[in-house]
Tab-separated table of C-alpha atoms in Angstrom:
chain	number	residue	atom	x	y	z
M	774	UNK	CA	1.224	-39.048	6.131
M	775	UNK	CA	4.802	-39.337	6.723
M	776	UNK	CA	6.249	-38.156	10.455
M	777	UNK	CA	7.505	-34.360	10.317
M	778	UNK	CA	9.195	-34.243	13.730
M	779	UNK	CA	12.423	-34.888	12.020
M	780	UNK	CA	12.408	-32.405	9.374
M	781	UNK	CA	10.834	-29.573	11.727
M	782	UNK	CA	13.409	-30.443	14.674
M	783	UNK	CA	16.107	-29.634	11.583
M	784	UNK	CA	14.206	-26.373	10.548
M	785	UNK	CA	13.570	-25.385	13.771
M	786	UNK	CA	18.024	-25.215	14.714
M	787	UNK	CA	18.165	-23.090	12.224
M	788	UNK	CA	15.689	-20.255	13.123
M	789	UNK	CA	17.313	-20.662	16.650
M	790	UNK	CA	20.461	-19.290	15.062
M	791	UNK	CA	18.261	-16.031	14.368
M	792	UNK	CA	16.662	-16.391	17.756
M	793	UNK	CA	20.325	-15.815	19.761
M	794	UNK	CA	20.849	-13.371	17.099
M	795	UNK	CA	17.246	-11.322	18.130
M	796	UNK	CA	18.349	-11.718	21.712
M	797	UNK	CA	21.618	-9.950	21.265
M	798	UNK	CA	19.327	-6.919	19.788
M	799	UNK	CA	17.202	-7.010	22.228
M	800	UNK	CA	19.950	-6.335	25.118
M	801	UNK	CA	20.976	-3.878	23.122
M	802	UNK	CA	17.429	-2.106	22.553
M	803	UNK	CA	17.125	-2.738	26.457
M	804	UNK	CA	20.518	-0.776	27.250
M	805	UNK	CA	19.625	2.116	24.465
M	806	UNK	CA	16.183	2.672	25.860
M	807	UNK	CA	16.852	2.628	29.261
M	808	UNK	CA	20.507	4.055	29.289
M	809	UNK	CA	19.352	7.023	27.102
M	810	UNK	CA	15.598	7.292	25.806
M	811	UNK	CA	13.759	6.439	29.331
M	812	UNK	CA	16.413	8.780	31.116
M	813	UNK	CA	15.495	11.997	28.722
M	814	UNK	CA	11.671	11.150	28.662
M	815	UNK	CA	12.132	11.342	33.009
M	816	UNK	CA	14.373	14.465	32.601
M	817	UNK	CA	11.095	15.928	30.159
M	818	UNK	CA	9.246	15.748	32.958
M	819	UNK	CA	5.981	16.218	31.046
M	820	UNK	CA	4.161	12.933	32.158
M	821	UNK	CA	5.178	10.726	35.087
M	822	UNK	CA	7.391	8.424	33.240
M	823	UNK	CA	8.070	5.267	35.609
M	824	UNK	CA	9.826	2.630	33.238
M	825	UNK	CA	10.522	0.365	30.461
M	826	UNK	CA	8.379	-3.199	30.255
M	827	UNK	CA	9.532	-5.386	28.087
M	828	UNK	CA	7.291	-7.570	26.017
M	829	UNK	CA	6.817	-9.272	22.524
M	830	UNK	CA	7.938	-11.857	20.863
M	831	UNK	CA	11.856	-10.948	21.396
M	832	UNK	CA	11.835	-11.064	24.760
M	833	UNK	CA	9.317	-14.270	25.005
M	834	UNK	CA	11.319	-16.037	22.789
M	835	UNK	CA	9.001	-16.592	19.997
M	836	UNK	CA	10.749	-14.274	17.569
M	837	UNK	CA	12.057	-16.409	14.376
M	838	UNK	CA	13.529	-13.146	11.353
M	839	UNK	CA	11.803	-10.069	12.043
M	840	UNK	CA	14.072	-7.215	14.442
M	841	UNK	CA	11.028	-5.952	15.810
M	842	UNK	CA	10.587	-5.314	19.817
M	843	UNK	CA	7.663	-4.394	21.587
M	844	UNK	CA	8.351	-1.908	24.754
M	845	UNK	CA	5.282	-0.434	27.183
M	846	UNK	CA	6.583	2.906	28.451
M	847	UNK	CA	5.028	2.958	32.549
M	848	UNK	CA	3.579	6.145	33.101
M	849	UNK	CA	2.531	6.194	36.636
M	850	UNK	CA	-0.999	8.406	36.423
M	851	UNK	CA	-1.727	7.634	40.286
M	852	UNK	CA	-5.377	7.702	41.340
M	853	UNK	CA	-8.154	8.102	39.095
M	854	UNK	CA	-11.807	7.448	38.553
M	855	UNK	CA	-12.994	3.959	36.712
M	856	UNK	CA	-16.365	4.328	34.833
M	857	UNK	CA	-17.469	0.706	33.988
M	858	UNK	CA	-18.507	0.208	30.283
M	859	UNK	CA	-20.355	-2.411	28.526
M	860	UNK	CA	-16.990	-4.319	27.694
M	861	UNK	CA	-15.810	-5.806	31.131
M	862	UNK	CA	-11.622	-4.911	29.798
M	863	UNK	CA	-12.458	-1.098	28.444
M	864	UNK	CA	-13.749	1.583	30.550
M	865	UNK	CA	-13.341	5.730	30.978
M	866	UNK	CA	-11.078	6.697	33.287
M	867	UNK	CA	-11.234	9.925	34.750
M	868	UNK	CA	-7.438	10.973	35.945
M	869	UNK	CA	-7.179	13.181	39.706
M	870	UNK	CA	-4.067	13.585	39.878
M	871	UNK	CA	-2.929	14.685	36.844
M	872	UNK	CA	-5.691	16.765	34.816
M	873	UNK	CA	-5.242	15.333	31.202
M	874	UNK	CA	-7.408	14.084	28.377
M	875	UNK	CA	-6.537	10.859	26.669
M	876	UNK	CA	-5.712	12.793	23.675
M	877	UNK	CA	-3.350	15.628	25.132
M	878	UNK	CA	-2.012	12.796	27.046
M	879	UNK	CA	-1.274	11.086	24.025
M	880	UNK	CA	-0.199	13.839	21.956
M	881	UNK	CA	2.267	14.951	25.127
M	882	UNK	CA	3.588	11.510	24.959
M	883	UNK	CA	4.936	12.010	20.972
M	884	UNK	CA	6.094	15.038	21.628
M	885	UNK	CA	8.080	13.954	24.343
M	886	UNK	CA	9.303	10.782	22.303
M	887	UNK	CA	10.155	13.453	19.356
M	888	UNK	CA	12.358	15.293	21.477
M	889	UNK	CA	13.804	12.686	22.940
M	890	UNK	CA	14.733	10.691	19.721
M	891	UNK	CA	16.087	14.276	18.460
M	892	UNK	CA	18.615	14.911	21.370
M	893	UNK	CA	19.858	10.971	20.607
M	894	UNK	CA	20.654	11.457	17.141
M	895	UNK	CA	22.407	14.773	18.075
M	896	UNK	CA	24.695	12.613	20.821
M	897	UNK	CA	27.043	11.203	17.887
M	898	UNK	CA	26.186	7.422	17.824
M	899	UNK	CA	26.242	5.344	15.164
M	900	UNK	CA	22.618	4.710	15.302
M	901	UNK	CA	20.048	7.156	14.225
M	902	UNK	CA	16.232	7.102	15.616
M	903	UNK	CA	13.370	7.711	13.502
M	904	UNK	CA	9.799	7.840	14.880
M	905	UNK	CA	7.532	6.876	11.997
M	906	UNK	CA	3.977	7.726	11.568
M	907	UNK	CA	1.728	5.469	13.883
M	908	UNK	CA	-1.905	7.132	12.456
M	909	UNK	CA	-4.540	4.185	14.523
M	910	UNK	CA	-2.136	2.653	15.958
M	911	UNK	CA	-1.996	2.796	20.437
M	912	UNK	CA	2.197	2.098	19.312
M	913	UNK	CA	4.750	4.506	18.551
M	914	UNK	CA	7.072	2.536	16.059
M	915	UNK	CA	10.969	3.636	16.462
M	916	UNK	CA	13.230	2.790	13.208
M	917	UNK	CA	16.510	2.601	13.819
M	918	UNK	CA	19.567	2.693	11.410
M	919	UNK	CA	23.194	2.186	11.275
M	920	UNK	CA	26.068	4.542	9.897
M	921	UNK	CA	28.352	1.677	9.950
M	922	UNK	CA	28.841	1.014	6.212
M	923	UNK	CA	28.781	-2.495	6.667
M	924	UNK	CA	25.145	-1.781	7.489
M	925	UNK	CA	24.897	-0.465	4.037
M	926	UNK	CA	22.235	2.608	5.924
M	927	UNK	CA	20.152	-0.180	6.117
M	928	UNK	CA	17.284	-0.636	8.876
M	929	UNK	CA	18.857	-2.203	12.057
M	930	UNK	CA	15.861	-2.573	13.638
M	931	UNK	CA	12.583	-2.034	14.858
M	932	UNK	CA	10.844	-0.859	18.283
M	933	UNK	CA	7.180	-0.208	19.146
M	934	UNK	CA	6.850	2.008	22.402
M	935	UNK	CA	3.439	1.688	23.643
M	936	UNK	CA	2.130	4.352	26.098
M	937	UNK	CA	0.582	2.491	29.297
M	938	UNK	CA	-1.331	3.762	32.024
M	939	UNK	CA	-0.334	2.823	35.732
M	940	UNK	CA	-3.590	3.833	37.650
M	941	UNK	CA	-4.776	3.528	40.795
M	942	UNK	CA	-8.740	2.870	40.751
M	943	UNK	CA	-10.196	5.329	43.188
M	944	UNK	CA	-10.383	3.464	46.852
M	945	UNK	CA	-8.628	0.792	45.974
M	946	UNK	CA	-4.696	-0.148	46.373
M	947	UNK	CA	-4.051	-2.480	43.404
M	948	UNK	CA	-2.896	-1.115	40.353
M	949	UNK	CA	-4.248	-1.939	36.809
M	950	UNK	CA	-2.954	-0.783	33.607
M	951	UNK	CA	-4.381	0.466	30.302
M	952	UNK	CA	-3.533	1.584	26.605
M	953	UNK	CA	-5.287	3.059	23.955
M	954	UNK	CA	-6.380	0.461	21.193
M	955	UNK	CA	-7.489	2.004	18.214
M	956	UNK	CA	-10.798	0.796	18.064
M	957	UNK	CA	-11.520	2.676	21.677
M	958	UNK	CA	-14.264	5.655	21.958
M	959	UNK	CA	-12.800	9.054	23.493
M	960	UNK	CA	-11.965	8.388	26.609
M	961	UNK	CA	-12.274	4.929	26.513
M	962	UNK	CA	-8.971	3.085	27.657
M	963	UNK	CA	-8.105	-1.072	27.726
M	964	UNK	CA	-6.522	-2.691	30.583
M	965	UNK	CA	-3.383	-4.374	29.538
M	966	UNK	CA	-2.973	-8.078	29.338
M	967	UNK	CA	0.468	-8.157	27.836
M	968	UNK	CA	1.690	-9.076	31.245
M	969	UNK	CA	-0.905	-11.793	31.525
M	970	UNK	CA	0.459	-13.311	28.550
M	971	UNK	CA	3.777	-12.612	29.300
M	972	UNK	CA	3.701	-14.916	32.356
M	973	UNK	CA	2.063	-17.653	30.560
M	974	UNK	CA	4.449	-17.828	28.205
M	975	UNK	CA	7.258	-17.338	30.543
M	976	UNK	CA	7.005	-20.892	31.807
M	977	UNK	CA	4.883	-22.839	28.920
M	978	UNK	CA	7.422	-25.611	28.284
M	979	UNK	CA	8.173	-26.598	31.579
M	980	UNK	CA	7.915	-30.017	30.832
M	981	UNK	CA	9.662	-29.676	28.195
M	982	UNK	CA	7.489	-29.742	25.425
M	983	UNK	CA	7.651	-27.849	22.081
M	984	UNK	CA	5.178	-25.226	22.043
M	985	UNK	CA	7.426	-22.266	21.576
M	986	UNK	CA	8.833	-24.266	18.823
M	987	UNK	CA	5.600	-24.906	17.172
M	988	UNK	CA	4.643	-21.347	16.919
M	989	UNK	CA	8.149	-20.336	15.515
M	990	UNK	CA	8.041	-22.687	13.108
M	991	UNK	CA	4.165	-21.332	11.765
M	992	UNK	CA	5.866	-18.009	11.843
M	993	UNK	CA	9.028	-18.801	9.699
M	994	UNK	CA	6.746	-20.526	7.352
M	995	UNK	CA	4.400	-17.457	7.166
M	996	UNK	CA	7.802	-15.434	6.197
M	997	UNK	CA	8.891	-17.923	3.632
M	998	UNK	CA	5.431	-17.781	2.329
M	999	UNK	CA	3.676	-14.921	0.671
M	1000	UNK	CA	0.259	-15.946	1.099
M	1001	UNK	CA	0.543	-16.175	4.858
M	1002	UNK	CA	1.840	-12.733	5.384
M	1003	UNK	CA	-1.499	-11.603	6.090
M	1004	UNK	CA	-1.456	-13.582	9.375
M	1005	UNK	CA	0.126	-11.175	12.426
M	1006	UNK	CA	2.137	-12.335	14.785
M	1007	UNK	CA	-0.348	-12.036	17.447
M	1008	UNK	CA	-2.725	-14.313	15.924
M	1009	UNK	CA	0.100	-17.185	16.800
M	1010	UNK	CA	0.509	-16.314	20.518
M	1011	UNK	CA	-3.476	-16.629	20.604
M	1012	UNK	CA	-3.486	-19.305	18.709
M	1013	UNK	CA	-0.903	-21.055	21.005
M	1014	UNK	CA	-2.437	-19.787	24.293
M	1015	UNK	CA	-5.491	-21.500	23.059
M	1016	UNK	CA	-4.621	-24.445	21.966
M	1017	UNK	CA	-2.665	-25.040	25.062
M	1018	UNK	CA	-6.195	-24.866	27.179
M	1019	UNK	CA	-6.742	-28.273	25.478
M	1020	UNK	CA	-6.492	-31.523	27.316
M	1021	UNK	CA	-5.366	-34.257	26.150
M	1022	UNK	CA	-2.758	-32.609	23.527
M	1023	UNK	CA	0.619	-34.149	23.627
M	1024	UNK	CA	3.524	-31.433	23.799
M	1025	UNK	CA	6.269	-33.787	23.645
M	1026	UNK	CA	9.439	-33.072	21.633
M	1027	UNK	CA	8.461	-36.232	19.743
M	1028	UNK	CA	5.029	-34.835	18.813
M	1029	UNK	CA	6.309	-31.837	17.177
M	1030	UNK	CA	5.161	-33.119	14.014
M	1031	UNK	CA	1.437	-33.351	14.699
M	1032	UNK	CA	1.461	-30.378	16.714
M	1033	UNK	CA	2.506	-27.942	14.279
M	1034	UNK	CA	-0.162	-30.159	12.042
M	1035	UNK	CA	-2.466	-29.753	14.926
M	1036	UNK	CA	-2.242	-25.681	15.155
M	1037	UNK	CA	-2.153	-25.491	11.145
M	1038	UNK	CA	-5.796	-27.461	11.751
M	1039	UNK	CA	-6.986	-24.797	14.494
M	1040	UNK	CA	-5.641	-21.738	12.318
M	1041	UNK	CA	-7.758	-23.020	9.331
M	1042	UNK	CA	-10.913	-23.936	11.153
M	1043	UNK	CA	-10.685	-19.908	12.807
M	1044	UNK	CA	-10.046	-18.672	9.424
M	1045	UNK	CA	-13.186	-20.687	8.552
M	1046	UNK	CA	-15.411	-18.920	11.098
M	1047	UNK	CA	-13.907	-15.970	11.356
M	1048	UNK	CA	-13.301	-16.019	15.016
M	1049	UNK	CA	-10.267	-16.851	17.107
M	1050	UNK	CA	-10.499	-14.515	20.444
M	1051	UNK	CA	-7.827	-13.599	22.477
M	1052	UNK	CA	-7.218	-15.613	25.861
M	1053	UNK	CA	-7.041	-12.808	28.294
M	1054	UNK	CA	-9.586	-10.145	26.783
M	1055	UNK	CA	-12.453	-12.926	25.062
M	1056	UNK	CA	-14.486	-10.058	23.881
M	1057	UNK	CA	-11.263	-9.144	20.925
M	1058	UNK	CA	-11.265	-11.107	17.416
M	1059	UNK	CA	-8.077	-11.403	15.998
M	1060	UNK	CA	-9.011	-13.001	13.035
M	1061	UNK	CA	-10.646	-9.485	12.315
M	1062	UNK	CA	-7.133	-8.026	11.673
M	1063	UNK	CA	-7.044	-10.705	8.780
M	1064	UNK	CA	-9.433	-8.807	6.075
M	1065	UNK	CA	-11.186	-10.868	3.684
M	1066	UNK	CA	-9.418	-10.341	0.132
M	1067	UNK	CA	-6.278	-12.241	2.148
M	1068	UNK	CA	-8.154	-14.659	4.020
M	1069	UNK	CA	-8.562	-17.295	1.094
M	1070	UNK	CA	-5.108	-17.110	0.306
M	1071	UNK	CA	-4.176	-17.895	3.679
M	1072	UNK	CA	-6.787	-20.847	3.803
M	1073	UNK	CA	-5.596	-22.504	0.466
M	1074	UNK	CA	-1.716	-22.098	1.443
M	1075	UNK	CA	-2.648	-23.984	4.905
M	1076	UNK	CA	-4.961	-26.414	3.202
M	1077	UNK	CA	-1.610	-26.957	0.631
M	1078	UNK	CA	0.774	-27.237	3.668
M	1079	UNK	CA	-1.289	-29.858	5.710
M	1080	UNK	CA	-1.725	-32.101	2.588
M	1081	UNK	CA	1.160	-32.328	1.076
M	1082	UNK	CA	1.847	-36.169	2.698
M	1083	UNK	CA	5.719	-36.865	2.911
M	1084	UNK	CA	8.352	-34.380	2.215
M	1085	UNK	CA	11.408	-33.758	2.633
M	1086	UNK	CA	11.803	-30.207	3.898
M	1087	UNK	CA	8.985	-27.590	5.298
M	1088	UNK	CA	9.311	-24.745	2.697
């Protein structure tokens, strides 16, 4: 099978072009939310707002196309009571501080967003913020357009603003953090480990190597191909996280070619079983977020791209 390091090194310059392109959005979502959106949702005053983390594929630099930005909004709930459950990463939490429910919190949380985005548009920019429905979803998703008619009114860009918990577990000092997944009972809250992977990321290719590149490249082929638009981005940065735990791998710039191979391999063989688990919470699936109707789609496009011997370009 001929040696794709060549042809991927090409492919991959040119979805760095979007990449510095993302980045530039992503200041500019960073100076909108914090210049204007964080300081109304403090001046609300209805939940202890502390501040914006940043997190995602934009600012972990794994985006390739997609405008999309992930934001945790801190709100700083102080002390409360943790009630272990069966699942070591979900438990009840009982707030004493502030007297809330995880619903009212919730629902005080969109309301304050709502208001928030209102009193934006009302300021005269050029963008204009609409919160769109986020039914089972622990994300509030933030469309945002531009009256510039070079825009054409078309969608700028995306952000996700996920509510997060800063708690203090009752007689202790640390501080953990939770959000509401979907799947959680009433009451039921899951610590955070978007800064776990953050920092693992942060520093991955140290040596050089070319994992961020391999997972960009997965994820511009699943936009240039229909079949694999099933496959979140999520399941890449679990995928990667993963594989990385390997020994023995080479991550060389020079390997590119059988790395990407390599991670094709490991996405078909959890697409097989039906179980790839995230790194930081093992007791999550993400392959159940692929449903079944898609997932032999997604297994005969992979199965296509990792015998298709030599070529001369990757889509």
């Amino acid at each position: 099978m001929a040696d794709l390091t060549p042809i991927l090194h090409a492919f991959e310059t040119k979805i760095a072009q979007s990449l510095s392109s993302g980045t530039s959005r992503a200041k500019a979502v960073q100076q909108i939310v914090e210049q204007q959106l964080m300081a109304l949702l403090k001046k609300d005053g209805s939940l202890p707002y502390r501040e914006i983390y940043y997190q995602g594929s934009a600012y972990e630099k794994l985006m390739v196309y997609g405008p999309e930005f992930d934001l945790a909004v801190l709100i700083d709930m102080g002390e409360c009571v943790v009630t272990k459950t069966s699942n070591p990463l979900q438990t009840k939490l009982t707030f004493t501080t502030y007297k809330t429910t995880k619903q009212n919190l919730l629902n005080t949380f969109h309301l304050s967003l709502k208001q928030a985005l209102r009193e934006i548009n009302k300021s005269g920019k050029k963008e204009r913020f609409y919160l769109a429905n986020n039914e089972n979803s622990p994300a509030f998703e933030v469309n945002v357009y531009h009256d510039d008619p070079q825009m054409g009114g078309k969608l700028w860009y995306t952000f996700d603003l996920v509510p997060t918990l800063a708690v203090r577990p009752k007689g202790e000092f640390r501080e953990v953090r939770y959000f509401a997944r979907q799947s959680d009972e009433d009451e039921l809250w899951t610590i955070d480990t978007a800064a776990d992977e953050k920092e693992a990321l942060k520093n991955i290719d140290r040596d050089g190597g070319c994992r961020k590149q391999s997972i960009r490249i997965l994820k511009a082929l699943r936009d240039y191909s229909p079949e694999l638009n099933a496959i979140p981005s999520f399941v890449f940065k679990t995928l990667l996280l993963a594989e990385n735990k390997k020994s023995g791998l080479d991550w060389r710039q020079s390997a590119l070619g059988d790395r990407v191979r390599g991670l094709l391999q490991s996405l078909q063989d959890a697409l097989q079983r039906g179980q790839l688990y995230e790194v930081y919470n093992p007791t999550v699936n993400v392959m159940s977020r692929i449903k079944s109707p898609y997932r032999e789609n997604v297994e005969r496009r992979i199965n296509s791209l990792l015998n298709q011997g030599d070529r001369k370009s990757v889509v």
